[in-house]
GROMACS .gro file of C-alpha atoms in nm:
model
  450
    1MET     CA    1  -1.593   1.464  -0.042
    2HIS     CA    2  -1.767   1.636  -0.332
    3GLN     CA    3  -1.604   1.747  -0.672
    4SER     CA    4  -1.753   2.042  -0.626
    5ASP     CA    5  -1.616   2.096  -0.213
    6LYS     CA    6  -1.321   2.410  -0.211
    7VAL     CA    7  -0.972   2.369  -0.174
    8GLN     CA    8  -0.723   2.579  -0.138
    9SER     CA    9  -0.343   2.574  -0.274
   10SER     CA   10   0.000   2.482  -0.046
   11GLN     CA   11   0.298   2.669  -0.030
   12THR     CA   12   0.490   2.387  -0.209
   13GLY     CA   13   0.178   2.329  -0.415
   14LYS     CA   14   0.170   2.661  -0.610
   15ILE     CA   15   0.553   2.603  -0.626
   16LYS     CA   16   0.488   2.283  -0.822
   17LEU     CA   17   0.214   2.423  -1.032
   18ARG     CA   18   0.420   2.689  -1.162
   19GLU     CA   19   0.701   2.419  -1.209
   20SER     CA   20   0.553   2.216  -1.352
   21TYR     CA   21   0.334   2.421  -1.647
   22GLN     CA   22   0.665   2.580  -1.717
   23LYS     CA   23   0.836   2.304  -1.767
   24ALA     CA   24   0.523   2.170  -1.983
   25ASP     CA   25   0.612   2.502  -2.141
   26PHE     CA   26   0.283   2.602  -2.130
   27THR     CA   27   0.129   2.935  -2.070
   28ILE     CA   28  -0.170   2.992  -1.797
   29GLU     CA   29  -0.366   3.033  -2.087
   30LYS     CA   30  -0.269   2.743  -2.250
   31LEU     CA   31  -0.330   2.539  -1.942
   32ALA     CA   32  -0.704   2.631  -1.898
   33ILE     CA   33  -0.785   2.550  -2.195
   34GLN     CA   34  -0.664   2.199  -2.158
   35ALA     CA   35  -0.806   2.220  -1.833
   36HIS     CA   36  -1.105   2.336  -1.909
   37VAL     CA   37  -1.104   2.564  -1.611
   38SER     CA   38  -1.061   2.940  -1.606
   39PRO     CA   39  -0.715   3.120  -1.681
   40ASP     CA   40  -0.830   3.287  -1.335
   41THR     CA   41  -0.851   2.964  -1.132
   42ILE     CA   42  -0.494   2.850  -1.224
   43LYS     CA   43  -0.408   3.210  -1.054
   44ARG     CA   44  -0.568   3.151  -0.746
   45LEU     CA   45  -0.389   2.877  -0.711
   46LEU     CA   46  -0.082   3.005  -0.806
   47GLY     CA   47  -0.166   3.259  -0.530
   48THR     CA   48  -0.115   3.602  -0.763
   49LYS     CA   49  -0.503   3.631  -0.785
   50GLN     CA   50  -0.765   3.614  -0.400
   51ASN     CA   51  -0.843   3.298  -0.343
   52ILE     CA   52  -1.096   3.360  -0.043
   53ASN     CA   53  -1.324   3.057  -0.087
   54GLY     CA   54  -1.071   2.855  -0.281
   55VAL     CA   55  -1.113   2.619  -0.610
   56ASN     CA   56  -1.366   2.308  -0.675
   57ARG     CA   57  -1.180   1.969  -0.654
   58TRP     CA   58  -1.245   1.892  -0.992
   59GLN     CA   59  -1.087   2.194  -1.106
   60VAL     CA   60  -0.779   2.062  -0.932
   61THR     CA   61  -0.807   1.688  -1.094
   62LYS     CA   62  -0.838   1.855  -1.423
   63ILE     CA   63  -0.502   2.049  -1.370
   64ALA     CA   64  -0.321   1.778  -1.235
   65GLU     CA   65  -0.424   1.558  -1.483
   66VAL     CA   66  -0.356   1.775  -1.754
   67LEU     CA   67   0.002   1.835  -1.588
   68GLY     CA   68   0.086   1.467  -1.541
   69ILE     CA   69   0.114   1.547  -1.143
   70GLU     CA   70  -0.045   1.457  -0.820
   71PRO     CA   71  -0.360   1.684  -0.689
   72THR     CA   72  -0.153   1.661  -0.386
   73ASP     CA   73   0.154   1.837  -0.523
   74ILE     CA   74  -0.112   2.106  -0.538
   75VAL     CA   75  -0.293   2.016  -0.222
   76ASP     CA   76  -0.167   1.996   0.087
   77PRO     CA   77  -0.270   1.566   0.147
   78LYS     CA   78  -0.442   1.631   0.465
   79ASP     CA   79  -0.672   1.919   0.307
   80TRP     CA   80  -0.754   1.683  -0.013
   81TYR     CA   81  -0.839   1.372   0.208
   82ALA     CA   82  -1.106   1.332   0.413
   83LYS     CA   83  -1.038   1.470   0.793
   84ASN     CA   84  -0.895   1.222   1.019
   85SER     CA   85  -0.800   0.995   0.702
   86LEU     CA   86  -0.547   0.797   0.930
   87PRO     CA   87  -0.690   0.474   1.086
   88PRO     CA   88  -0.761   0.564   1.502
   89GLU     CA   89  -0.583   0.252   1.595
   90PHE     CA   90  -0.241   0.439   1.494
   91GLU     CA   91  -0.286   0.831   1.530
   92SER     CA   92  -0.136   0.823   1.897
   93LEU     CA   93   0.196   0.664   1.752
   94ILE     CA   94   0.188   0.831   1.444
   95ALA     CA   95   0.189   1.180   1.612
   96GLU     CA   96   0.426   1.060   1.905
   97LYS     CA   97   0.655   0.930   1.636
   98ASN     CA   98   0.669   1.285   1.441
   99GLN     CA   99   0.780   1.471   1.723
  100SER     CA  100   1.102   1.458   1.752
  101PHE     CA  101   1.137   1.316   1.391
  102CYS     CA  102   1.485   1.419   1.223
  103GLY     CA  103   1.716   1.401   0.893
  104ARG     CA  104   1.651   1.096   0.682
  105GLN     CA  105   1.574   1.292   0.356
  106PHE     CA  106   1.772   1.063   0.182
  107VAL     CA  107   1.533   0.846   0.243
  108PHE     CA  108   1.240   0.996   0.095
  109ASP     CA  109   1.385   1.134  -0.184
  110ALA     CA  110   1.540   0.730  -0.242
  111PHE     CA  111   1.179   0.627  -0.217
  112GLN     CA  112   1.055   0.905  -0.420
  113GLN     CA  113   1.317   0.815  -0.706
  114PHE     CA  114   1.206   0.477  -0.695
  115ILE     CA  115   0.827   0.553  -0.816
  116ASN     CA  116   0.948   0.806  -1.017
  117GLU     CA  117   1.129   0.520  -1.209
  118ASN     CA  118   0.940   0.258  -1.176
  119PRO     CA  119   0.529   0.178  -1.274
  120CYS     CA  120   0.471   0.008  -0.943
  121GLY     CA  121   0.681  -0.164  -0.658
  122TYR     CA  122   0.798  -0.277  -0.337
  123PHE     CA  123   1.024  -0.026  -0.183
  124THR     CA  124   1.172  -0.174   0.170
  125ILE     CA  125   1.365   0.021   0.444
  126ILE     CA  126   1.616  -0.221   0.645
  127GLY     CA  127   1.759  -0.139   0.973
  128ASP     CA  128   1.799  -0.310   1.256
  129ALA     CA  129   1.574  -0.270   1.594
  130GLY     CA  130   1.569   0.103   1.749
  131MET     CA  131   1.708   0.245   1.386
  132GLY     CA  132   1.411   0.480   1.347
  133LYS     CA  133   1.248   0.234   1.014
  134THR     CA  134   0.885   0.340   1.249
  135SER     CA  135   0.923   0.715   1.276
  136ILE     CA  136   1.047   0.733   0.900
  137VAL     CA  137   0.716   0.562   0.790
  138ALA     CA  138   0.519   0.768   1.044
  139LYS     CA  139   0.671   1.074   0.890
  140TYR     CA  140   0.551   0.980   0.525
  141VAL     CA  141   0.254   0.891   0.658
  142SER     CA  142   0.183   1.185   0.836
  143GLU     CA  143   0.276   1.420   0.527
  144HIS     CA  144   0.097   1.231   0.251
  145GLN     CA  145  -0.226   1.075   0.464
  146SER     CA  146  -0.132   0.721   0.272
  147PRO     CA  147  -0.282   0.429   0.396
  148CYS     CA  148  -0.100   0.261   0.627
  149TYR     CA  149  -0.043  -0.026   0.886
  150PHE     CA  150   0.166  -0.116   1.201
  151ASN     CA  151   0.257  -0.395   1.316
  152ILE     CA  152   0.267  -0.421   1.641
  153LEU     CA  153   0.392  -0.750   1.883
  154VAL     CA  154   0.304  -0.599   2.215
  155GLU     CA  155  -0.063  -0.502   2.107
  156GLY     CA  156  -0.122  -0.812   1.907
  157ARG     CA  157  -0.164  -0.637   1.587
  158ASN     CA  158   0.093  -0.864   1.411
  159ARG     CA  159  -0.166  -1.087   1.200
  160PRO     CA  160  -0.318  -1.078   0.826
  161GLU     CA  161  -0.646  -1.121   0.912
  162LEU     CA  162  -0.627  -0.758   1.076
  163PHE     CA  163  -0.392  -0.565   0.881
  164LEU     CA  164  -0.691  -0.648   0.551
  165LYS     CA  165  -0.961  -0.532   0.784
  166SER     CA  166  -0.743  -0.195   0.814
  167ILE     CA  167  -0.631  -0.131   0.523
  168ARG     CA  168  -0.965  -0.234   0.327
  169GLN     CA  169  -1.176   0.030   0.553
  170GLN     CA  170  -0.867   0.273   0.487
  171LEU     CA  171  -0.928   0.191   0.092
  172ILE     CA  172  -1.277   0.233   0.097
  173ASP     CA  173  -1.371   0.520   0.308
  174ARG     CA  174  -1.065   0.717   0.094
  175TYR     CA  175  -1.218   0.644  -0.266
  176GLN     CA  176  -1.570   0.568  -0.210
  177LEU     CA  177  -1.572   0.232  -0.322
  178GLN     CA  178  -1.897   0.020  -0.328
  179ASN     CA  179  -1.945  -0.362  -0.294
  180LEU     CA  180  -1.599  -0.474  -0.122
  181ALA     CA  181  -1.697  -0.506   0.224
  182ASP     CA  182  -1.517  -0.884   0.150
  183ALA     CA  183  -1.237  -0.780  -0.119
  184ASP     CA  184  -0.917  -0.918  -0.045
  185LEU     CA  185  -0.629  -0.691  -0.162
  186PRO     CA  186  -0.547  -0.758  -0.514
  187THR     CA  187  -0.956  -0.649  -0.581
  188LEU     CA  188  -0.928  -0.372  -0.347
  189LEU     CA  189  -0.611  -0.262  -0.550
  190VAL     CA  190  -0.773  -0.274  -0.888
  191ASN     CA  191  -1.059  -0.102  -0.825
  192VAL     CA  192  -0.823   0.198  -0.627
  193VAL     CA  193  -0.674   0.242  -0.951
  194ASP     CA  194  -0.961   0.273  -1.152
  195LYS     CA  195  -1.008   0.624  -0.945
  196LEU     CA  196  -0.714   0.753  -0.950
  197THR     CA  197  -0.636   1.026  -1.170
  198THR     CA  198  -0.372   1.072  -1.432
  199GLY     CA  199  -0.059   1.141  -1.226
  200GLU     CA  200  -0.216   1.003  -0.945
  201ARG     CA  201  -0.090   0.709  -0.702
  202LEU     CA  202  -0.171   0.526  -0.450
  203VAL     CA  203   0.106   0.412  -0.173
  204ILE     CA  204   0.021   0.183   0.121
  205ALA     CA  205   0.262   0.182   0.388
  206ILE     CA  206   0.343  -0.109   0.650
  207ASP     CA  207   0.608  -0.090   0.969
  208ALA     CA  208   0.783  -0.390   1.100
  209LEU     CA  209   0.739  -0.701   0.865
  210ASP     CA  210   0.961  -0.886   1.098
  211GLU     CA  211   0.699  -0.875   1.346
  212VAL     CA  212   0.426  -1.057   1.185
  213GLU     CA  213   0.297  -1.353   1.306
  214GLN     CA  214   0.188  -1.563   1.036
  215GLU     CA  215   0.139  -1.947   0.917
  216ALA     CA  216   0.486  -2.055   0.711
  217GLY     CA  217   0.425  -2.107   0.378
  218GLN     CA  218   0.198  -1.785   0.303
  219ASN     CA  219   0.305  -1.473   0.141
  220LEU     CA  220   0.349  -1.197   0.390
  221LEU     CA  221   0.047  -1.073   0.488
  222HIS     CA  222  -0.111  -1.243   0.182
  223LEU     CA  223   0.047  -0.918   0.004
  224PRO     CA  224   0.037  -0.947  -0.397
  225THR     CA  225   0.272  -1.135  -0.563
  226THR     CA  226   0.174  -0.877  -0.855
  227LEU     CA  227   0.065  -0.512  -0.855
  228PRO     CA  228  -0.104  -0.284  -1.065
  229ASN     CA  229  -0.004  -0.020  -1.263
  230ARG     CA  230   0.063   0.310  -1.006
  231VAL     CA  231   0.057   0.160  -0.641
  232TYR     CA  232   0.384   0.067  -0.434
  233PHE     CA  233   0.420  -0.065  -0.095
  234LEU     CA  234   0.665   0.157   0.177
  235LEU     CA  235   0.742  -0.114   0.381
  236THR     CA  236   1.028  -0.185   0.648
  237ARG     CA  237   1.198  -0.463   0.855
  238ARG     CA  238   1.482  -0.571   1.021
  239PRO     CA  239   1.728  -0.775   0.845
  240TYR     CA  240   1.733  -1.150   0.789
  241ASN     CA  241   1.923  -1.422   0.604
  242LEU     CA  242   1.771  -1.540   0.310
  243SER     CA  243   1.659  -1.774   0.439
  244HIS     CA  244   1.388  -1.642   0.590
  245LYS     CA  245   1.244  -1.434   0.322
  246ARG     CA  246   0.875  -1.470   0.405
  247LEU     CA  247   0.806  -1.210   0.082
  248SER     CA  248   0.819  -1.355  -0.280
  249VAL     CA  249   0.682  -1.095  -0.572
  250SER     CA  250   0.659  -1.206  -0.968
  251PRO     CA  251   0.967  -1.153  -1.187
  252GLY     CA  252   0.929  -0.827  -1.331
  253VAL     CA  253   0.772  -0.635  -1.048
  254PRO     CA  254   1.013  -0.354  -0.923
  255VAL     CA  255   1.155  -0.442  -0.565
  256LYS     CA  256   1.383  -0.214  -0.431
  257ASP     CA  257   1.562  -0.238  -0.055
  258LEU     CA  258   1.723   0.004   0.144
  259TYR     CA  259   1.953  -0.028   0.412
  260LEU     CA  260   1.963   0.283   0.703
  261ARG     CA  261   2.303   0.457   0.796
  262GLU     CA  262   2.442   0.424   1.110
  263GLY     CA  263   2.546   0.835   1.048
  264ASP     CA  264   2.203   0.973   1.113
  265ILE     CA  265   2.222   0.869   1.470
  266LYS     CA  266   2.492   1.165   1.488
  267GLU     CA  267   2.296   1.388   1.319
  268TYR     CA  268   2.008   1.332   1.519
  269ILE     CA  269   2.233   1.391   1.840
  270ARG     CA  270   2.340   1.709   1.651
  271PHE     CA  271   1.951   1.831   1.630
  272ALA     CA  272   1.886   1.732   1.991
  273LEU     CA  273   2.146   1.972   2.080
  274ASN     CA  274   2.076   2.244   1.822
  275THR     CA  275   1.690   2.248   1.931
  276ASP     CA  276   1.547   2.541   2.115
  277SER     CA  277   1.344   2.367   2.401
  278ASP     CA  278   1.336   2.314   2.751
  279ASP     CA  279   1.517   1.984   2.739
  280ASN     CA  280   1.782   2.120   2.496
  281ASN     CA  281   1.857   2.389   2.755
  282GLY     CA  282   1.904   2.120   3.022
  283LEU     CA  283   2.090   1.913   2.781
  284ARG     CA  284   2.335   2.205   2.690
  285ASN     CA  285   2.384   2.232   3.103
  286TRP     CA  286   2.484   1.909   3.177
  287ILE     CA  287   2.724   1.863   2.920
  288GLN     CA  288   2.852   2.234   2.969
  289THR     CA  289   2.922   2.184   3.357
  290ARG     CA  290   3.167   1.888   3.269
  291SER     CA  291   3.335   2.113   2.978
  292ILE     CA  292   3.257   1.879   2.704
  293PRO     CA  293   3.282   1.978   2.344
  294ASP     CA  294   3.009   1.924   2.128
  295THR     CA  295   3.205   1.683   1.903
  296THR     CA  296   3.307   1.463   2.187
  297PHE     CA  297   2.958   1.444   2.299
  298VAL     CA  298   2.824   1.351   1.998
  299GLU     CA  299   3.078   1.092   1.886
  300GLN     CA  300   3.058   0.933   2.231
  301MET     CA  301   2.653   0.929   2.234
  302ALA     CA  302   2.619   0.756   1.912
  303ASP     CA  303   2.899   0.502   2.034
  304LYS     CA  304   2.710   0.403   2.343
  305SER     CA  305   2.376   0.432   2.147
  306GLU     CA  306   2.480   0.142   1.945
  307ASN     CA  307   2.346   0.277   1.653
  308ASN     CA  308   1.993   0.301   1.871
  309PHE     CA  309   1.761   0.596   1.801
  310MET     CA  310   1.540   0.407   2.071
  311TYR     CA  311   1.837   0.466   2.353
  312LEU     CA  312   1.888   0.788   2.231
  313ARG     CA  313   1.528   0.927   2.269
  314TYR     CA  314   1.523   0.766   2.650
  315VAL     CA  315   1.844   0.891   2.744
  316LEU     CA  316   1.909   1.270   2.600
  317PRO     CA  317   1.582   1.346   2.779
  318ALA     CA  318   1.641   1.214   3.079
  319ILE     CA  319   2.002   1.368   3.111
  320ALA     CA  320   1.792   1.691   3.024
  321LYS     CA  321   1.545   1.610   3.293
  322GLY     CA  322   1.899   1.591   3.536
  323ASP     CA  323   1.835   1.216   3.646
  324TYR     CA  324   2.214   1.148   3.541
  325ASN     CA  325   2.359   1.453   3.731
  326ASP     CA  326   2.529   1.244   3.952
  327LEU     CA  327   2.684   1.056   3.653
  328SER     CA  328   2.981   1.158   3.336
  329LEU     CA  329   2.958   1.096   3.013
  330LYS     CA  330   3.177   0.769   3.003
  331GLN     CA  331   2.949   0.669   3.318
  332LEU     CA  332   2.634   0.674   3.098
  333PRO     CA  333   2.476   0.298   3.001
  334ASP     CA  334   2.612   0.150   2.692
  335GLY     CA  335   2.332   0.034   2.498
  336LEU     CA  336   1.941  -0.003   2.542
  337GLN     CA  337   1.972  -0.322   2.745
  338GLU     CA  338   2.188  -0.187   3.033
  339TYR     CA  339   2.005   0.141   3.031
  340TYR     CA  340   1.676  -0.042   3.127
  341GLN     CA  341   1.854  -0.209   3.343
  342ASN     CA  342   2.008   0.135   3.509
  343HIS     CA  343   1.642   0.258   3.511
  344TRP     CA  344   1.525  -0.027   3.658
  345VAL     CA  345   1.791  -0.002   3.952
  346ARG     CA  346   1.727   0.359   4.003
  347MET     CA  347   1.367   0.350   4.037
  348GLY     CA  348   1.453   0.117   4.299
  349MET     CA  349   1.298  -0.233   4.116
  350GLU     CA  350   1.584  -0.409   4.295
  351ALA     CA  351   1.609  -0.268   4.642
  352LYS     CA  352   1.216  -0.310   4.677
  353PRO     CA  353   1.101  -0.647   4.425
  354GLY     CA  354   0.743  -0.700   4.395
  355GLN     CA  355   0.599  -0.309   4.470
  356LEU     CA  356   0.328  -0.147   4.237
  357MET     CA  357   0.514  -0.062   3.990
  358GLU     CA  358   0.661  -0.400   3.887
  359ILE     CA  359   0.295  -0.553   3.958
  360ILE     CA  360   0.179  -0.308   3.702
  361LEU     CA  361   0.446  -0.367   3.441
  362TYR     CA  362   0.429  -0.778   3.494
  363ILE     CA  363   0.044  -0.749   3.461
  364LEU     CA  364   0.061  -0.602   3.123
  365LEU     CA  365   0.322  -0.792   2.984
  366GLU     CA  366   0.137  -1.108   3.085
  367PHE     CA  367  -0.207  -0.950   2.928
  368GLY     CA  368   0.009  -0.920   2.609
  369THR     CA  369  -0.308  -0.650   2.482
  370PRO     CA  370  -0.413  -0.309   2.539
  371ILE     CA  371  -0.576  -0.285   2.893
  372THR     CA  372  -0.739  -0.033   3.046
  373CYS     CA  373  -0.652   0.147   3.412
  374GLU     CA  374  -0.952  -0.025   3.561
  375MET     CA  375  -0.865  -0.362   3.450
  376ILE     CA  376  -0.536  -0.309   3.535
  377ALA     CA  377  -0.603  -0.231   3.902
  378GLY     CA  378  -0.887  -0.524   3.959
  379ILE     CA  379  -0.631  -0.788   3.882
  380ALA     CA  380  -0.380  -0.645   4.054
  381GLU     CA  381  -0.645  -0.599   4.342
  382VAL     CA  382  -0.566  -0.239   4.451
  383ASP     CA  383  -0.698   0.133   4.421
  384GLU     CA  384  -0.730   0.259   4.017
  385CYS     CA  385  -0.630   0.567   4.129
  386ASP     CA  386  -0.252   0.413   4.262
  387VAL     CA  387  -0.280   0.226   3.913
  388LYS     CA  388  -0.260   0.532   3.684
  389GLN     CA  389  -0.061   0.722   3.946
  390VAL     CA  390   0.223   0.455   3.820
  391LEU     CA  391   0.115   0.459   3.496
  392GLU     CA  392   0.090   0.803   3.445
  393ASP     CA  393   0.415   0.950   3.669
  394GLU     CA  394   0.660   0.636   3.658
  395PHE     CA  395   0.685   0.458   3.371
  396VAL     CA  396   0.495   0.687   3.152
  397GLU     CA  397   0.805   0.675   2.895
  398TYR     CA  398   0.785   0.305   2.868
  399LEU     CA  399   0.371   0.286   2.804
  400ARG     CA  400   0.171   0.380   2.523
  401LYS     CA  401  -0.169   0.549   2.619
  402GLN     CA  402  -0.447   0.511   2.373
  403ASN     CA  403  -0.806   0.522   2.272
  404VAL     CA  404  -0.967   0.182   2.241
  405ASP     CA  405  -1.339   0.151   2.157
  406GLY     CA  406  -1.376   0.477   2.375
  407GLN     CA  407  -1.150   0.374   2.646
  408ILE     CA  408  -0.802   0.444   2.750
  409CYS     CA  409  -0.574   0.150   2.739
  410TYR     CA  410  -0.232   0.076   2.827
  411SER     CA  411   0.009  -0.171   2.709
  412ILE     CA  412   0.379  -0.201   2.652
  413TYR     CA  413   0.527   0.055   2.456
  414HIS     CA  414   0.863  -0.080   2.285
  415GLY     CA  415   0.924  -0.413   2.224
  416SER     CA  416   1.312  -0.372   2.320
  417PHE     CA  417   1.140  -0.292   2.680
  418LEU     CA  418   0.961  -0.589   2.663
  419GLU     CA  419   1.231  -0.787   2.568
  420PHE     CA  420   1.364  -0.646   2.870
  421LEU     CA  421   1.055  -0.779   3.129
  422LYS     CA  422   1.102  -1.099   2.960
  423SER     CA  423   1.469  -1.151   3.049
  424LYS     CA  424   1.372  -1.035   3.375
  425GLN     CA  425   1.097  -1.305   3.387
  426LYS     CA  426   1.322  -1.573   3.249
  427MET     CA  427   1.606  -1.488   3.533
  428ASP     CA  428   1.333  -1.529   3.824
  429SER     CA  429   1.082  -1.690   3.676
  430LYS     CA  430   1.072  -1.898   4.024
  431ARG     CA  431   0.975  -1.579   4.219
  432LYS     CA  432   0.623  -1.605   4.376
  433ILE     CA  433   0.498  -1.281   4.192
  434PHE     CA  434   0.480  -1.399   3.832
  435LYS     CA  435   0.251  -1.725   3.961
  436GLU     CA  436   0.094  -1.485   4.157
  437ILE     CA  437   0.012  -1.222   3.863
  438ASN     CA  438  -0.077  -1.521   3.607
  439GLN     CA  439  -0.336  -1.666   3.881
  440ARG     CA  440  -0.495  -1.283   3.938
  441ILE     CA  441  -0.526  -1.272   3.560
  442ALA     CA  442  -0.707  -1.606   3.560
  443ASP     CA  443  -0.950  -1.510   3.829
  444TYR     CA  444  -1.046  -1.188   3.727
  445LEU     CA  445  -1.121  -1.308   3.377
  446GLU     CA  446  -1.310  -1.595   3.504
  447GLN     CA  447  -1.532  -1.351   3.735
  448ALA     CA  448  -1.588  -1.090   3.412
  449MET     CA  449  -1.707  -1.423   3.226
  450THR     CA  450  -1.987  -1.513   3.520
   0.00000   0.00000   0.00000
């Protein structure tokens, strides 16, 4: 990116620019003088003058500095920052989480208020498993193109050194930092602040602090105990006892915790009912054939979900597809674990143990990190096409498909399903299948090394 590159204002940016210069009691001409740009440049950004080619980045920066706002208040962050500024290892996760996102505006409003009222700080979103914490971070990151890291236990992406490596590279690329390839986080933050324009802030989003694997006695992810001004962290975690607290900051560093509300579950269900889509039509047909009032459906589904968004993510599409045409509302599974068990039985996993679907799932469970279809087929000693069919058709909603170093890899999607599989393994630990799978993995890895 160069200061001479051309950019366009967004629709919300036009409004923000107008509101900001009027609030500052500027005319367009006075703002132009203060920012050392022409009045026509401001008019192009306001949309009152034709702007085919855009304006220079440096002009937006100067205008933002004078008004005390960020350049991304005028220009869409996706256009302001470099293309593909989000870390590639999280692109598929962010995209998937944004597909069905709705509501939660109170969270974003609270975080923005925290930023406005504090020079820096840590803002933590707290909620039980499945309450949509990851989706909130994904939505914020997507809209603001913020540096981010998602701790993912099931993929082994939950260590401090992996976090620092990813965030360091994101900051170096975004702010064109020099000679900091081995810098620690405090050093990186100080250097970034020197690059920020007046009114610009740095927000780093980190999801699932509760999944971090780290030696005791150290600050979580080695996060700084003090922060430079204009640096903020947006964090998420599950609730914990105070004795388990692993993040400490120096006195005076602003800190705020925000607990997610149970009522958001009902908002999500209403959103699903009122969205114009094939899923919505299937859901509507299921409800209407059973003469269920919308209010009853919302209330009972909220109860059955046990305030878990992941439950709704699975069950609502399943209803729409006709998977539960033989059940009444009362007969739908209660809670996520019962849903997993229900689906397990419906897929014939209890009636026909040891089938390829079960073998593949346990390979993913035991391997622990993303793995290619070819490797799964090699371990299972079956045709790769058969493995791909299972991965793409049978359990696709439970698996994450991602590009790792140019290869398509698969892993267990969510920790709750991982816990379900582990419970199956624990209950049947003496079954021959577990011993065979572990031995096959060991044999495959040993053969690959020779």
